[in-house]
Coordinates of C-alpha atoms in Angstrom, one line a residue:
X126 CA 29.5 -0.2 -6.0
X127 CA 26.0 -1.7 -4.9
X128 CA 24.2 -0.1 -2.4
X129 CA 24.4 -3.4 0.0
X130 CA 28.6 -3.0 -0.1
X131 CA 28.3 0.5 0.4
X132 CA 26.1 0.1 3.6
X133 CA 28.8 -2.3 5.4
X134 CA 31.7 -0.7 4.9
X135 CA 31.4 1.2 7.8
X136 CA 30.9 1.1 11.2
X137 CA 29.8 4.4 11.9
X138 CA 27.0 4.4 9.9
X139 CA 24.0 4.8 12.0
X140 CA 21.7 2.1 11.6
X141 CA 18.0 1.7 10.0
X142 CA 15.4 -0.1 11.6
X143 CA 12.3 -2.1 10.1
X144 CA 9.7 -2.3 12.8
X145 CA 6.1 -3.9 12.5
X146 CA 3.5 -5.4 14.0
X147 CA 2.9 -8.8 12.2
X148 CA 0.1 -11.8 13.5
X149 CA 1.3 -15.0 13.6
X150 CA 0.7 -16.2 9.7
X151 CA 2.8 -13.6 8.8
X152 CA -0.2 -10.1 8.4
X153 CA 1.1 -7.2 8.6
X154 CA -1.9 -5.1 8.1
X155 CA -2.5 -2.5 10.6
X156 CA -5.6 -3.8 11.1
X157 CA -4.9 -7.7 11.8
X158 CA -3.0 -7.7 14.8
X159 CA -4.6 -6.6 18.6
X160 CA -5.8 -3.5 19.2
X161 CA -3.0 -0.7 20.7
X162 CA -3.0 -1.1 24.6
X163 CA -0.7 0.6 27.5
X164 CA 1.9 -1.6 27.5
X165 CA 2.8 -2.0 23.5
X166 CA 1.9 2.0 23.2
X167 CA 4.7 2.2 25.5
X168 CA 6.7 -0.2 23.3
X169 CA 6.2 1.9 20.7
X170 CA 6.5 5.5 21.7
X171 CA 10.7 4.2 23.2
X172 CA 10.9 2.8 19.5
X173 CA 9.5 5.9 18.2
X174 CA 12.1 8.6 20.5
X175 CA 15.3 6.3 19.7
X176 CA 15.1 7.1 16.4
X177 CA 16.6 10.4 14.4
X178 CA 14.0 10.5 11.7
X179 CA 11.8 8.2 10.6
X180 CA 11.3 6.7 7.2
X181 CA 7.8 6.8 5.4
X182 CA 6.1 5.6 2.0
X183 CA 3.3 7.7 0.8
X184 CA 0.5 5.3 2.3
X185 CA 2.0 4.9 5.7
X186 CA 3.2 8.7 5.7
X187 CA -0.8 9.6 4.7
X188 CA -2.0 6.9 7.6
X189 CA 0.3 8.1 10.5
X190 CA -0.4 12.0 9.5
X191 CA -4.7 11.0 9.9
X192 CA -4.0 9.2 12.7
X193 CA -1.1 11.1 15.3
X194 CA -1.0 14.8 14.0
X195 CA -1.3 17.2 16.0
X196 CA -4.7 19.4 15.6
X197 CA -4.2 22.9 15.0
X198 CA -6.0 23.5 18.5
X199 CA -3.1 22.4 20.3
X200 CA -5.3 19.9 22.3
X201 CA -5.7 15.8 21.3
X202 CA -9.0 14.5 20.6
X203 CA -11.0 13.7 23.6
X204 CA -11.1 10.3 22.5
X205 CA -7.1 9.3 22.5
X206 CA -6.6 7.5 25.8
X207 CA -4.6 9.4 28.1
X208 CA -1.5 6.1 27.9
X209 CA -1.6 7.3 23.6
X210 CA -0.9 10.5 23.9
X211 CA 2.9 9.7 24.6
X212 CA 3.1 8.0 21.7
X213 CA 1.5 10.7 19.3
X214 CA 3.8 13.5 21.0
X215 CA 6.5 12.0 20.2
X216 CA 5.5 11.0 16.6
X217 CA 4.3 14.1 15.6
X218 CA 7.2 15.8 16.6
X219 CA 10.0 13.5 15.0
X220 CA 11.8 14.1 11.5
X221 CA 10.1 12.3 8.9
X222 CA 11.3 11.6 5.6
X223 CA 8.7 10.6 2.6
X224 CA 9.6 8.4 -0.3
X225 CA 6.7 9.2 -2.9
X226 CA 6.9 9.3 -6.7
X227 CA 3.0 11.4 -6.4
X228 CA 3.7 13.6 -3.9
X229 CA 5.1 16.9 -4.5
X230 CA 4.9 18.5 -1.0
X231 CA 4.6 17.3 2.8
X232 CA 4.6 18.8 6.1
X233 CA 4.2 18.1 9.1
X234 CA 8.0 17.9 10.3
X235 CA 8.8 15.9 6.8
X236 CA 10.4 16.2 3.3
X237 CA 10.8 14.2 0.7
X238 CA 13.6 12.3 -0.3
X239 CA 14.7 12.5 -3.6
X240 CA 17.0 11.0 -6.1
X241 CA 17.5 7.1 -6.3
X242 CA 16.6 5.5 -3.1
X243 CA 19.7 3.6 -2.2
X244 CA 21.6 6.2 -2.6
X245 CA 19.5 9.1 -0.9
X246 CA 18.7 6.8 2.1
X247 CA 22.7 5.7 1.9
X248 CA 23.2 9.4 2.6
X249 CA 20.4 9.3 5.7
X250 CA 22.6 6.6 7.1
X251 CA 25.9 8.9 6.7
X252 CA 24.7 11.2 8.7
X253 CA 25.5 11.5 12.4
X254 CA 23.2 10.1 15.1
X255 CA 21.5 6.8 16.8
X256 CA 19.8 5.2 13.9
X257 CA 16.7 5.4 11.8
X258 CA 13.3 4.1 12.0
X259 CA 11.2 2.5 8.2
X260 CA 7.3 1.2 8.8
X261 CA 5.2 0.1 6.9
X262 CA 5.2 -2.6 3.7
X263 CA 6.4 -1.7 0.1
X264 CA 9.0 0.6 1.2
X265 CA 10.6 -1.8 3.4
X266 CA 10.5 -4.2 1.1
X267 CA 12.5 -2.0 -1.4
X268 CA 15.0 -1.6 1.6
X269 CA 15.6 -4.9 2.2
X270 CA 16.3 -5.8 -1.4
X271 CA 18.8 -3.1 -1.3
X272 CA 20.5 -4.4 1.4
X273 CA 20.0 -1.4 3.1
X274 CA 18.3 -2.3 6.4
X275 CA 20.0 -3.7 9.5
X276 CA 17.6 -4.7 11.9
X277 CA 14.7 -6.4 11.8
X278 CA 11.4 -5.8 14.9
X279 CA 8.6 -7.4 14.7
X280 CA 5.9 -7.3 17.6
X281 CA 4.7 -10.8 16.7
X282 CA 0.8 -10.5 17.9
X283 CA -1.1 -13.5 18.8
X284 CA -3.6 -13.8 16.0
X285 CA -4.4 -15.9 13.0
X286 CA -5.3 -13.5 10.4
X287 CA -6.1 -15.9 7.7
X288 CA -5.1 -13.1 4.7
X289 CA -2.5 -10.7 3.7
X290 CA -0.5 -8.8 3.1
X291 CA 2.3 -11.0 4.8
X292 CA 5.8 -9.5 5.8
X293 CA 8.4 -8.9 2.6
X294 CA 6.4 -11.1 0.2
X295 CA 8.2 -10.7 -2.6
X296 CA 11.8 -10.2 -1.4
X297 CA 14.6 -11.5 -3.7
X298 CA 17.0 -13.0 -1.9
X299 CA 17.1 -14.8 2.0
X300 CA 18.3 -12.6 4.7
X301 CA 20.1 -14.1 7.1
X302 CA 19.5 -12.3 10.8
X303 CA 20.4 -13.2 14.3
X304 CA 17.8 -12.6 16.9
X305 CA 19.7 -10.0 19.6
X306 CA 16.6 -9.2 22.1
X307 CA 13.3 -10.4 22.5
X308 CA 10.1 -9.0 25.4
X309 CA 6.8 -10.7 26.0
X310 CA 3.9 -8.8 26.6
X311 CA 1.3 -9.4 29.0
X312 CA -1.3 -9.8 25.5
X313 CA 1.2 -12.7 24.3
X314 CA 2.5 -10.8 21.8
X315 CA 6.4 -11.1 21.6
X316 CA 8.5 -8.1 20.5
X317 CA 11.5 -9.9 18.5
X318 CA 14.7 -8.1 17.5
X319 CA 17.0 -9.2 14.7
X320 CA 20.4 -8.0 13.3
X321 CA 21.1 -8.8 9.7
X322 CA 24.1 -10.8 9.2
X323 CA 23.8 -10.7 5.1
X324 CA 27.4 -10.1 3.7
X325 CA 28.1 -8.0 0.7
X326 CA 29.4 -10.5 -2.0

């Protein structure tokens, strides 16, 4: 039984989440979009505490851990405005799992999954509780082929980026979604919710 038919057979399952900030042509490097301000930090930070655990790859696990740890002072940097520090509270205080074939240790409130990845994140989704959060690009993409990923965000920013990498390039078959909530932002950028509507075969 494929991972896709195992993932709608029930209900109950909590769901997992794709979220992302993408620019208009489709970017979805950190980089490409607007810069963080007060209102999408706030976006993010509710994304961030209605999820159970979030789900990393080794370059985005690596990326959030420079960017939102905690330093061993106790204290953020003097540089994070005061409107981030909500976000990196709640970040670096959230269960993180890792999906990395180099790694053989993380901390900071994480572990790494092992086994095959539909069926260790198939066992994620067992588990009781609200849902689960993936970032980032290659892992996601893996998701997705796997059927394994039931809704879609993307805080579309108003940019042309003009390069990559674009959203799931590469992904094997067409999803079909239905858009269930959607929130402009005073930038233009337009937070976009979708539910997959794929059906195992």
């Amino acid at each position: 039984m494929n991972a896709e038919r195992v993932s709608r057979e029930s209900n109950e399952m909590r769901p997992l989440r794709y979220s992302i900030n993408v620019t208009l042509d489709g970017c979805c490097h950190h980089e490409a979009g607007l810069p963080p301000d007060e209102e999408s930090m706030r976006y993010w930070t509710a994304e961030m505490e209605r999820a159970d655990a979030l789900l990393f790859g080794r370059v985005t696990y690596e990326m959030m851990e420079s960017a939102w740890r905690k330093p061993s002072t106790g204290t953020w940097p003097d540089w994070m405005s005061e409107w981030e520090v909500p976000f990196a509270e709640s970040i670096d205080r959230a269960k993180k799992y890792v999906v990395s074939s180099t790694l053989s240790e993380v901390d900071w409130n994480a572990e790494l999954l092992r086994g095959g990845l539909g069926q260790a994140v198939q066992r994620l989704k067992q588990e009781p509780g609200e849902g689960l959060w993936v970032g980032g690009v290659t892992l996601p993409l893996a998701l997705a082929d796997l059927g394994l990923i039931d809704e879609y965000e993307f805080l579309v920013q108003p940019v042309l980026a003009g390069h990559g990498p674009t959203l799931l390039a590469g992904l094997r078959e067409r999803i079909q979604v239905e858009l269930v909530d959607r929130r402009e932002f005073r930038s233009g950028a337009i937070a976009m919710r979708y539910r997959s509507t794929r059906v195992p075969t």
